[in-house]
Coordinates of C-alpha atoms and ligand atoms in Angstrom, one line a residue:
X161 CA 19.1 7.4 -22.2
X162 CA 21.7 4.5 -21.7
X163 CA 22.2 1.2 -22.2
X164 CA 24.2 -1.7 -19.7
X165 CA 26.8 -3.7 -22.5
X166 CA 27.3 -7.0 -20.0
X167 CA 30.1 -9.4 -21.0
X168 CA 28.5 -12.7 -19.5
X169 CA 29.6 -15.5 -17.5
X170 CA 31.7 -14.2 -14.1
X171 CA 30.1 -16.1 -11.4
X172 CA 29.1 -13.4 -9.0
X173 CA 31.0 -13.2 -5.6
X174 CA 31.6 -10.8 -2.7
X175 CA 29.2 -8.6 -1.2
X176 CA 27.2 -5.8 -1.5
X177 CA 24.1 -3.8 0.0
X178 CA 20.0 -3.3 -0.6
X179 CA 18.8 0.7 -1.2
X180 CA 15.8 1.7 0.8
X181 CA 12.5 0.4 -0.5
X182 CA 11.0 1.9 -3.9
X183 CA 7.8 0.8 -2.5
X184 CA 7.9 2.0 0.3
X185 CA 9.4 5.5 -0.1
X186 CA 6.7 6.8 -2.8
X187 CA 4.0 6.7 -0.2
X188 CA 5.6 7.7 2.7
X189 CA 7.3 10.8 0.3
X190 CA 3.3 10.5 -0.3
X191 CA 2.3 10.9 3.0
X192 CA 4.8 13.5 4.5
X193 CA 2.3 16.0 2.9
X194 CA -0.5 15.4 5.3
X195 CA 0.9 17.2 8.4
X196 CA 1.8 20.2 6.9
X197 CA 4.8 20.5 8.6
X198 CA 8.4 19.5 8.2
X199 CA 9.5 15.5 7.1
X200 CA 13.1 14.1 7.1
X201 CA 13.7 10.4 5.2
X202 CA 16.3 9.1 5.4
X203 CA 17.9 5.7 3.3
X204 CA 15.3 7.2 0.4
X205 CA 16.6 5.3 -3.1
X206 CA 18.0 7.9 -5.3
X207 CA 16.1 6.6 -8.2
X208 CA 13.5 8.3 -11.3
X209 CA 9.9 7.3 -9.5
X210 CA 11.4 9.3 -6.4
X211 CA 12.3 12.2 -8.7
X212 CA 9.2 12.1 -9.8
X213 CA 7.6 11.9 -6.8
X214 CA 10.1 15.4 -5.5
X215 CA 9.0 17.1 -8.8
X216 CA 5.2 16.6 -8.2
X217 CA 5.5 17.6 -4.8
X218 CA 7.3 20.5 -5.8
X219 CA 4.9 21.7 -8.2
X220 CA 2.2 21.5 -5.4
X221 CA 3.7 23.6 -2.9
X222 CA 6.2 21.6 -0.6
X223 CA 10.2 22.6 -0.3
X224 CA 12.0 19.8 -0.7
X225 CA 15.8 19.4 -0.3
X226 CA 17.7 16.1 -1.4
X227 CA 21.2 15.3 -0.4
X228 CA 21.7 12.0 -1.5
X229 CA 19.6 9.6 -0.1
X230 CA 18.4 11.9 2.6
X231 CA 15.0 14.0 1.5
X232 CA 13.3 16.8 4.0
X233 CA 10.2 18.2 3.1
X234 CA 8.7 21.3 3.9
X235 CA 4.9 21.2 3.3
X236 CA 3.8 24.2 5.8
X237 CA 3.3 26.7 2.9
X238 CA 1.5 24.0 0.5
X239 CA -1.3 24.9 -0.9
X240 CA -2.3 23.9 -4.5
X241 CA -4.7 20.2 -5.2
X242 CA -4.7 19.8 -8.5
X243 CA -1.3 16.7 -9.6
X244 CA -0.2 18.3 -13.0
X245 CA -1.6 15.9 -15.3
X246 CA 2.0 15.5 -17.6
X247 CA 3.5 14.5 -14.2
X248 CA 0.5 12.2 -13.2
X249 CA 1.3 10.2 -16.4
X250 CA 4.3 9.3 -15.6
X251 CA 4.2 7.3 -12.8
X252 CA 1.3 5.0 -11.3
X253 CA 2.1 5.7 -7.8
X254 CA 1.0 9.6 -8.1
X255 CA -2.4 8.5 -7.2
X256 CA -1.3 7.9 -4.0
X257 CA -0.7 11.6 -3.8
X258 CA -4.1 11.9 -4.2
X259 CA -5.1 10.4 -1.2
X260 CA -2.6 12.7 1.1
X261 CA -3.6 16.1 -0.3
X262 CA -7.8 14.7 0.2
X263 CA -6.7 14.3 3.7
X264 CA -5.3 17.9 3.9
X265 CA -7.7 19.9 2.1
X266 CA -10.9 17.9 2.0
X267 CA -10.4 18.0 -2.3
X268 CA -8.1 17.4 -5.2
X269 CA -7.8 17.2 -9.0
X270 CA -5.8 14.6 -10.6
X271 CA -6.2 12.5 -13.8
X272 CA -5.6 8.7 -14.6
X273 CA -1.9 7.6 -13.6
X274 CA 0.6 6.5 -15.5
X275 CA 3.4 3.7 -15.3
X276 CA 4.9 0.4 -16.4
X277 CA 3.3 -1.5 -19.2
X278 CA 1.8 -4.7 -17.2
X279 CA -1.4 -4.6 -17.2
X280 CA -4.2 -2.6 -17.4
X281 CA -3.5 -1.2 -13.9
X282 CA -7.1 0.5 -13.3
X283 CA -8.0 2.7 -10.4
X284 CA -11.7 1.8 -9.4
X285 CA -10.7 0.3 -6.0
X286 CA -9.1 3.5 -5.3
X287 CA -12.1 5.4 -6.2
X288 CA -14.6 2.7 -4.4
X289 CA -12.8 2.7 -0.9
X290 CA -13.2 6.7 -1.5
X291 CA -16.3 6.5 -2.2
X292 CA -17.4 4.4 0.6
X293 CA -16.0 6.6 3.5
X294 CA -18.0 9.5 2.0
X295 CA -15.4 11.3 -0.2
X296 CA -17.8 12.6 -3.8
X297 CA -16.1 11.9 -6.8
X298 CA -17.0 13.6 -10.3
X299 CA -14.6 12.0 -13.3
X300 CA -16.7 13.7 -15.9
X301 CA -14.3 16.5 -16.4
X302 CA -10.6 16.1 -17.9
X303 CA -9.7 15.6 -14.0
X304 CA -10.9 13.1 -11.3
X305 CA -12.4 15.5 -8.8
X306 CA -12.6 14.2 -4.8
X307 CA -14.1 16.5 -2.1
X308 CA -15.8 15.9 0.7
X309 CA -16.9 17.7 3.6
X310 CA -16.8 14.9 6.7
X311 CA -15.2 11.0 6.2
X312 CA -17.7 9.0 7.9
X313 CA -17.0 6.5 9.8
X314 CA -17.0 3.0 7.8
X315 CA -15.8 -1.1 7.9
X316 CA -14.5 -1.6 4.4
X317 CA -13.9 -4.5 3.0
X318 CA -11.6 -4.7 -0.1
X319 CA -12.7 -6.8 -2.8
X320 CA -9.1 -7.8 -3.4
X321 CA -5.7 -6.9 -1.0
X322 CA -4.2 -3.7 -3.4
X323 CA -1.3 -2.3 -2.2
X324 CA -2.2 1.2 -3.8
X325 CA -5.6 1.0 -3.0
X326 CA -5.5 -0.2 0.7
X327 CA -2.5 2.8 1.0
X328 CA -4.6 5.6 -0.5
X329 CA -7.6 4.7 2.0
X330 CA -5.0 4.8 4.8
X331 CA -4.3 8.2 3.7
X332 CA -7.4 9.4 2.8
X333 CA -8.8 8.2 6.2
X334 CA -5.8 9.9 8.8
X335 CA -7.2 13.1 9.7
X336 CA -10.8 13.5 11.6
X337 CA -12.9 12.3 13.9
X338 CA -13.9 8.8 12.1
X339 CA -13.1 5.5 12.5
X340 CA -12.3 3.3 9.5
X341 CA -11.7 -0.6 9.3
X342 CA -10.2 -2.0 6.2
X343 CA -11.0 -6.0 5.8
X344 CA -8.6 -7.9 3.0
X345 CA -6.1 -5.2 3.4
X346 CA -2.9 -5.8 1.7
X347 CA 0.0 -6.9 4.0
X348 CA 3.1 -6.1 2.2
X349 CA 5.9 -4.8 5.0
X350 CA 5.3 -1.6 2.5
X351 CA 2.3 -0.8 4.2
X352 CA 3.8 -1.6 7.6
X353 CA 6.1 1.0 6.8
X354 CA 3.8 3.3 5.9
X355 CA 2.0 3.0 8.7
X356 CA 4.8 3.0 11.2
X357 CA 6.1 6.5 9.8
X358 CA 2.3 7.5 10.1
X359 CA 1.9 6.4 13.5
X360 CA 5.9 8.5 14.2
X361 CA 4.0 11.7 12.6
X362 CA 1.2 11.0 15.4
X363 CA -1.8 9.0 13.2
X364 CA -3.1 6.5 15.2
X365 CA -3.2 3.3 12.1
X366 CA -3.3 -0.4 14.2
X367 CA -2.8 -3.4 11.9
X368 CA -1.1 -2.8 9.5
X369 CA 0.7 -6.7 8.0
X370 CA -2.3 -8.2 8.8
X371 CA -5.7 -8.7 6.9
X372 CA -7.6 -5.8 9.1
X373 CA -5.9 -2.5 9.5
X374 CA -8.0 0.1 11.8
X375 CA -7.5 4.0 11.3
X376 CA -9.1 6.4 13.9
X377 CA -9.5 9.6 12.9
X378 CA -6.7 12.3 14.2
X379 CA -6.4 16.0 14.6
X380 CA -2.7 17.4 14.3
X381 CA 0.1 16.0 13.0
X382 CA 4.0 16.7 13.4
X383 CA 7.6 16.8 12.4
X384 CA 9.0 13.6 11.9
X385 CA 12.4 11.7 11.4
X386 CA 12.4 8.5 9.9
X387 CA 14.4 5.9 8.1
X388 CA 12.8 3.7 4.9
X389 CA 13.1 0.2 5.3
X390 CA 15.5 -1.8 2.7
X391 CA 14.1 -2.8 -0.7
X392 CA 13.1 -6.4 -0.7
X393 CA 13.3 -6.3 -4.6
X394 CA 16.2 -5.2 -4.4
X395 CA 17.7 -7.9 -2.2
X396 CA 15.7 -10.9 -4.4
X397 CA 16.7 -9.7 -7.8
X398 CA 20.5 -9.4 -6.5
X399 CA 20.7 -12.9 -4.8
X400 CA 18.9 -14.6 -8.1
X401 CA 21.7 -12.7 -10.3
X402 CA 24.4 -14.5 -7.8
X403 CA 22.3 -17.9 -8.4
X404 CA 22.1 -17.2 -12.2
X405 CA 25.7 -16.8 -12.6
X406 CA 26.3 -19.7 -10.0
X407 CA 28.3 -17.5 -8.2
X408 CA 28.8 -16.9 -3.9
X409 CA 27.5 -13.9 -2.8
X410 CA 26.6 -11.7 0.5
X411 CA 23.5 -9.5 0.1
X412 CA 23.6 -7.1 3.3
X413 CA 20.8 -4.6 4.9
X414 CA 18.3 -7.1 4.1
X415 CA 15.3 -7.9 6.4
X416 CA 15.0 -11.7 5.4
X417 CA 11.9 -12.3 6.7
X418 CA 10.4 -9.8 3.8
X419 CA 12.2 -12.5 1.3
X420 CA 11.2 -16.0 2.4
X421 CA 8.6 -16.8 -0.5
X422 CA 11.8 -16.3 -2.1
X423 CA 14.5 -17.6 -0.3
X424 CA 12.1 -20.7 -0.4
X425 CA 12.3 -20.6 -3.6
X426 CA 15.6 -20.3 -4.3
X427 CA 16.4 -23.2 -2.1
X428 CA 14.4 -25.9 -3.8
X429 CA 16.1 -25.1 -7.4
X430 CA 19.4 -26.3 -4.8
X431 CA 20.6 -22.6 -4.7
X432 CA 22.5 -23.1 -0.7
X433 CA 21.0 -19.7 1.1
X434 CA 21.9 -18.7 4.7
X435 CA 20.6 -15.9 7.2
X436 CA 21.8 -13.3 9.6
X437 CA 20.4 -10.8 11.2
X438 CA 20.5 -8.0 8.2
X439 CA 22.0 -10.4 5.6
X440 CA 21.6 -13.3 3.1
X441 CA 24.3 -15.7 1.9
X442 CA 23.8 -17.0 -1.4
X443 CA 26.1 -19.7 -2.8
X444 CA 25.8 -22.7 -5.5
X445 CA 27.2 -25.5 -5.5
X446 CA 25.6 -28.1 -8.0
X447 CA 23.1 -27.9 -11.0
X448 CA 19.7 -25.9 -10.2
X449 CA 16.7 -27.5 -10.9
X450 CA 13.6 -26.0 -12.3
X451 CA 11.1 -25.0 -9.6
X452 CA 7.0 -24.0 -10.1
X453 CA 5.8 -20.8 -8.6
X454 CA 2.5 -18.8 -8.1
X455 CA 2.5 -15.1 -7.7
X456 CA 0.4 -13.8 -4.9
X457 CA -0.2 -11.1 -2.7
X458 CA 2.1 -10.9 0.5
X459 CA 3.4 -13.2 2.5
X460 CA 3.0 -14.9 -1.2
X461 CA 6.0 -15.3 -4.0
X462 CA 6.2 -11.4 -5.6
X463 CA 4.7 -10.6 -8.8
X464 CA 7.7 -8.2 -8.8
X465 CA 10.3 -10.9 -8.8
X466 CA 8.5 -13.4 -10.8
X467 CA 10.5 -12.0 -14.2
X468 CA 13.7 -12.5 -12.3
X469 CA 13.1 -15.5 -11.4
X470 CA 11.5 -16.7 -14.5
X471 CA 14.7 -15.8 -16.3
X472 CA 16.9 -17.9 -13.5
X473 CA 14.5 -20.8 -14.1
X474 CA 15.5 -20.7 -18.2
X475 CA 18.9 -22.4 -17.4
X476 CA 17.8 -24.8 -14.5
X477 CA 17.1 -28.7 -15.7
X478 CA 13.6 -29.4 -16.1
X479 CA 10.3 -28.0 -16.8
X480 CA 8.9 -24.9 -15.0
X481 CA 5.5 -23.6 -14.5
X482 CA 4.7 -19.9 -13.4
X483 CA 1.4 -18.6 -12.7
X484 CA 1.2 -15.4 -12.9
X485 CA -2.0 -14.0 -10.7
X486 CA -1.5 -10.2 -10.0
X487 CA -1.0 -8.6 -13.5
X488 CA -2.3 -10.2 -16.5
X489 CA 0.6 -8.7 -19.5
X490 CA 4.2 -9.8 -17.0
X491 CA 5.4 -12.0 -19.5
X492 CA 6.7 -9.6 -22.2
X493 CA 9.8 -9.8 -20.8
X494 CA 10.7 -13.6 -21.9
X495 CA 10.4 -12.9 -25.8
X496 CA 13.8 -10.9 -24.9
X497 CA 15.1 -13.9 -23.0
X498 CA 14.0 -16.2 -26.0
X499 CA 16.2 -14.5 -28.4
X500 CA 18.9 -15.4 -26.4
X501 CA 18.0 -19.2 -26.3
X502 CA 15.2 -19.6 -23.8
X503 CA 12.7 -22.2 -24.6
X504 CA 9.4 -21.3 -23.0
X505 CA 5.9 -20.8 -24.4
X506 CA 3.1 -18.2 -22.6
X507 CA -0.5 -20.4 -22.0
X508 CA -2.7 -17.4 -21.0
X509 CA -1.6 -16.3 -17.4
X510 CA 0.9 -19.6 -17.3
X511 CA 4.2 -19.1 -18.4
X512 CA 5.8 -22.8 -19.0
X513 CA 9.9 -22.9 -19.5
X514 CA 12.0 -25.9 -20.5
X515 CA 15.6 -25.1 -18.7
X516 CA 18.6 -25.0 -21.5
X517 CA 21.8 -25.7 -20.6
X518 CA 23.6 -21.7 -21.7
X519 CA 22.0 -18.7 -23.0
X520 CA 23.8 -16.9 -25.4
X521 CA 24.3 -13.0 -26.0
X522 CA 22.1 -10.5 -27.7
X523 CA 20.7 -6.9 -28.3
X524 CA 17.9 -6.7 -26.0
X525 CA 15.1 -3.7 -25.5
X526 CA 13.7 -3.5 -22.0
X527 CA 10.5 -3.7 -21.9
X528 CA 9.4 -2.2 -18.1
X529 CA 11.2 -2.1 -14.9
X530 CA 11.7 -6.0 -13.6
X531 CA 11.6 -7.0 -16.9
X532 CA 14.6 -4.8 -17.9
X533 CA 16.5 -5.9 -14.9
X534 CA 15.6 -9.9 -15.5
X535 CA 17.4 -9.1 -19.3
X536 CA 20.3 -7.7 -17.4
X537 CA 20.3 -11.1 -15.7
X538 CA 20.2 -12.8 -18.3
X539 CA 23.2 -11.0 -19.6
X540 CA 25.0 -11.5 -16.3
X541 CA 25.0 -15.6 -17.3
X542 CA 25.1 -15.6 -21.0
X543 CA 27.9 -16.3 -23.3
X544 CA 29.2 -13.5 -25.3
X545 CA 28.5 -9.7 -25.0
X546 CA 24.7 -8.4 -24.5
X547 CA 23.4 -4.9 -24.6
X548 CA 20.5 -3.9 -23.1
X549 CA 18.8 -0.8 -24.2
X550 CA 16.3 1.5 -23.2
X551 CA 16.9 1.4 -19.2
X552 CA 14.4 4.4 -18.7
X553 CA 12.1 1.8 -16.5
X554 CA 15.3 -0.1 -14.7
X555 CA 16.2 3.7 -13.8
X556 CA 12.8 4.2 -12.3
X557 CA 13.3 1.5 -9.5
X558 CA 17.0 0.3 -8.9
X559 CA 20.0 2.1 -7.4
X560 CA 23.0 2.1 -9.2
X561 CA 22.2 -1.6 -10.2
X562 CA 25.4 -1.4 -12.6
X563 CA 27.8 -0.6 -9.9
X564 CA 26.8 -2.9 -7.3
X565 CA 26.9 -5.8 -9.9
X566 CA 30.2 -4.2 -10.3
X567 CA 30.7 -4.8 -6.7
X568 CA 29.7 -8.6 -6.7
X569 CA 32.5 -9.0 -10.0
X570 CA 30.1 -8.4 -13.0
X571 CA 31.4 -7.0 -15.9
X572 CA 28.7 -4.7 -16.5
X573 CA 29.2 -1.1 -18.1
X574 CA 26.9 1.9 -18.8
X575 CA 27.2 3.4 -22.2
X576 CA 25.3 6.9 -22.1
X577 CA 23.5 8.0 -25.6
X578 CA 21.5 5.1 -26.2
Ligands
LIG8 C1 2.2 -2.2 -6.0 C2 3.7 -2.0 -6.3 C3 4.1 -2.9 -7.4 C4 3.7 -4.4 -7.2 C5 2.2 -4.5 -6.8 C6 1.7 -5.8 -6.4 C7 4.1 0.2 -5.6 C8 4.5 1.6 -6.0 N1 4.0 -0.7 -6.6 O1 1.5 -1.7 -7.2 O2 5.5 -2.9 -7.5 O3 3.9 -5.1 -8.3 O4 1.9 -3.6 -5.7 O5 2.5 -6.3 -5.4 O6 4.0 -0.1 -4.4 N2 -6.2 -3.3 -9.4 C9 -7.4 -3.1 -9.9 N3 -8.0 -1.9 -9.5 C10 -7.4 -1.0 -8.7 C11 -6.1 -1.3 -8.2 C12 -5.5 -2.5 -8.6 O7 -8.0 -3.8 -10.6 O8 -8.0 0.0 -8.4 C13 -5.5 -4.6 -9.8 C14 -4.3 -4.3 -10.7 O9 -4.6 -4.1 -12.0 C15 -3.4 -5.5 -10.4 C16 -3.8 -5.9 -9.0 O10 -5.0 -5.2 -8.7 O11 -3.9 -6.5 -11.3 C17 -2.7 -5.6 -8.0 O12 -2.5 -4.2 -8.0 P1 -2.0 -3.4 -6.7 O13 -1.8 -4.3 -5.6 O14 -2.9 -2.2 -6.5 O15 -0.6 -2.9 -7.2 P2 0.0 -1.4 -7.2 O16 -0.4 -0.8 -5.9 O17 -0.3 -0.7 -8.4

C-alpha cells in the first residue's frame, strides 16, 4: 500500500482531464457478459474496482485483454455461475454480475457483496425486483441461489430509485420474450450509459434518465465497440480541489450537464465556474461562503461528492448544513478533517460545519474512497505537510489522482510501503 505526503497551500492552476466513469464501467464490464460474444471498451479507468471486476470475470470464463484503458472481452466460451465468494467481498458492485450471468444461463450462485464502509449497503431491492419478474431465489445456503425458467412479463415499481438495483433488473430482464417496466428508476447518466451500450449490443431498453425505463425482452445479442462516458466524480472532486486551494483551473472531457447540482453549488459559495462544450472553468476570485446542501438521487447534489464538498465548506465563512439522505455512516470522513482544524459537529444524518479561516497539516487514515480523496483535499489547502495513509479505497475509484493534481501544480507525492 501507499500513502500521498501533500505539502499544502499552491493554489491549483492549469488544466487537466476526467477518466472514464467508475460507475459506469463496472456494469457495462458487467453487462458485456450477456451476449456471449466479443466486447471492446474503450476510455475504461485503469483503477482496483475494474481489476476486480477483470479478475471476477476471468475466473468465470471470459478472456479478457487490457491495454491501458482499452478492455475486450471474450465471453463465447463462458461457462461457470457461481462469483467466487473472496472476490464477491470485495467489491459491492459484483452483484451486478449477478444479474448478467441470470440473464445468460437462467441461474447463478453468489454471496453478499462487499465494499466501502458507508452504510449498511443491503441487497433486498436487488433480490425483490428479482423476485417480482419471476426469478426463485433460495439464500439458505452459504450462496444466494437465482434460477428461473421464464421472466414474466411485469410493471415494477421501485420502492426507492437504486442505481444497483434498477441496473441489475435491467440486466436480469434483457434476454426473452417479456416485457418489463420499471417505475422510480434511478436516472443517473450511469444508467443511460448502460443502457446505450445495451441498446449498441442489440437490447431493446427505452428510458433510460427518466423515472420509467421499459425493457422488452430480446433474443441474440452481438459484438460491440463502445466508449465509457467521462467520470462525473471525477470532474466534481477535481474542480472543488481547484476551489479549495483558491486556485484557476480547466477540467476537460467533462459532460457538464452531469455536474450542474454541483456547479450550482459551487457558484453560490462565489467559486466563478464557466462551460464549454467538454470542459469546466473553475477560478476564485474572493472569499467562499459556506453553502447548505442535500444529497439526493440524480439530477440531485451526489452523495458521492458530498465529502468533497463538505471538506471545501470547512474553510468557507459561515455556517453550513449538509443532509446527508442516501447513506446513513458518510460522515466518518470529517473526524480526519477535524484533526486538522475543522469545526463541525454530526446531528444524526446532518452534518453542521462552522468555516475556519486555514486548516493545518496532519497524519490522516482514509477511511473509504471519497472520503480518502476529500482528506487529500484537505491536504491540497492546508498549511504544512500532510500524509494520507491507507489509499487502498482512493485506488479503487480514481485514476492517477496524484499525477493529475500534479498537472494542476500540486505538490503531491506517492510514497510506496505504507
Ligand atoms: C451507486 C454508486 C455509488 C453511489 C450510489 C448512490 C456504483 C458502482 N456505485 O451505488 O457510487 O454512491 O449509487 O448514488 O454505481 N439500498 C437498499 N437496498 C438495496 C439497494 C440499496 O436499502 O437493495 C439503499 C442503500 O443502502 C443506500 C441507498 O439505497 O442507502 C442507495 O443505494 P444505491 O442507489 O443502490 O447505490 P449503489 O448502487 O450501491
Amino acid at each position: 500500500m501507499y500513502s500521498y505526503i501533500i505539502k499544502g497551500g499552491k493554489k491549483l492552476h492549469g488544466e487537466t482531464f476526467v477518466s472514464g466513469s467508475k460507475n459506469a464501467s463496472l456494469p457495462i464490464l458487467a453487462a458485456s457478459i450477456i451476449s456471449g460474444k466479443t466486447t471492446k471498451l474503450y476510455n475504461v479507468p485503469d483503477i482496483e474496482d475494474v481489476r476486480i471486476t477483470l479478475q471476477i470475470l476471468r475466473e468465470l470464463g471470459c478472456k479478457i485483454k487490457k491495454e491501458k484503458n482499452k478492455v475486450t472481452i471474450n465471453s463465447r466460451y463462458m461457462t461457470k455461475t457461481v462469483i467466487p465468494e473472496n472476490l464477491m467481498r470485495k467489491l459491492r458492485s459484483s452483484v451486478i454480475i449477478a444479474g448478467a450471468i441470470i440473464a445468460r444461463f437462467k441461474n447463478v450462485q453468489f454471496s453478499y457483496p462487499g465494499g466501502c464502509d458507508i452504510g449498511s449497503r443491503p441487497i433486498n431491492l436487488h433480490l425483490e425486483n428479482f423476485k417480482k419478474i419471476g426469478i426463485k431465489i433460495d439464500e439458505n445456503t452459504r450462496y444466494i441461489e437465482c434460477k428461473y425458467d421464464k421472466i414474466e412479463t411485469k410493471n415494477i415499481v421501485l420502492d426507492f430509485p437504486s442505481v444497483g438495483a434498477t441496473e441489475n433488473l435491467i440486466l436480469a430482464s434483457i434476454l426473452g420474450n417479456q416485457e418489463i417496466t420499471i417505475s422510480n428508476a434511478a436516472m443517473e447518466p450511469e444508467i443511460v450509459d448502460l443502457a446505450c451500450f445495451l441498446n449498441r449490443m442489440g437490447a431493446k431498453v427505452y428510458g433510460a434518465g427518466t423515472n420509467i425505463i421499459k425493457i422488452k425482452g430480446v433474443t441474440t445479442l452481438k459484438n460491440v465497440s463502445y466508449k465509457i462516458m467521462p467520470d462525473r466524480i471525477e470532474a466534481g472532486t477535481l474542480l472543488i480541489a481547484g476551489a479549495i486551494t483558491g486556485g484557476m483551473i480547466k477540467i476537460n472531457g467533462v459532460i457538464p450537464e452531469h455536474i450542474s447540482p454541483v456547479l450550482d453549488k459551487l457558484e453560490e459559495t462565489g467559486c466563478e465556474i464557466k462551460l464549454s462544450k467538454n470542459a469546466v472553468y473553475l477560478s476564485v476570485n474572493k472569499k467562499l461562503k459556506a453553502v447548505n446542501i442535500k444529497t439526493m438521487p440524480y439530477p440531485g447534489f451526489p452523495t458521492d461528492l458530498q465529502p468533497l464538498f463538505s471538506t471545501l465548506l470547512t474553510i468557507c465563512e459561515g455556517t453550513s448544513i449538509i443532509s446527508e439522505n442516501i447513506f446513513e455512516n458518510r460522515f466518518k470522513f470529517i473526524q480526519e478533517i477535524q484533526r486538522m482544524g475543522a469545526k463541525a459537529t454530526i446531528e444524526g444524518k446532518t452534518l453542521i460545519i462552522k468555516g475556519v479561516k486555514k486548516l493545518h497539516s496532519a497524519d490522516l487514515e482514509s477511511t473509504d474512497l471519497r472520503g480518502g480523496a476529500s482528506m487529500v483535499l484537505a491536504g491540497l489547502c492546508a498549511k504544512g505537510t500532510t500524509k494520507v495513509s491507507n489509499l487502498k479505497y482512493l485506488i479503487r475509484g480514481y485514476e492517477n489522482l496524484d499525477i493529475k493534481l500534479r498537472e494542476l501544480g500540486a505538490d503531491i507525492i506517492r510514497k510506496e510501503g505504507e
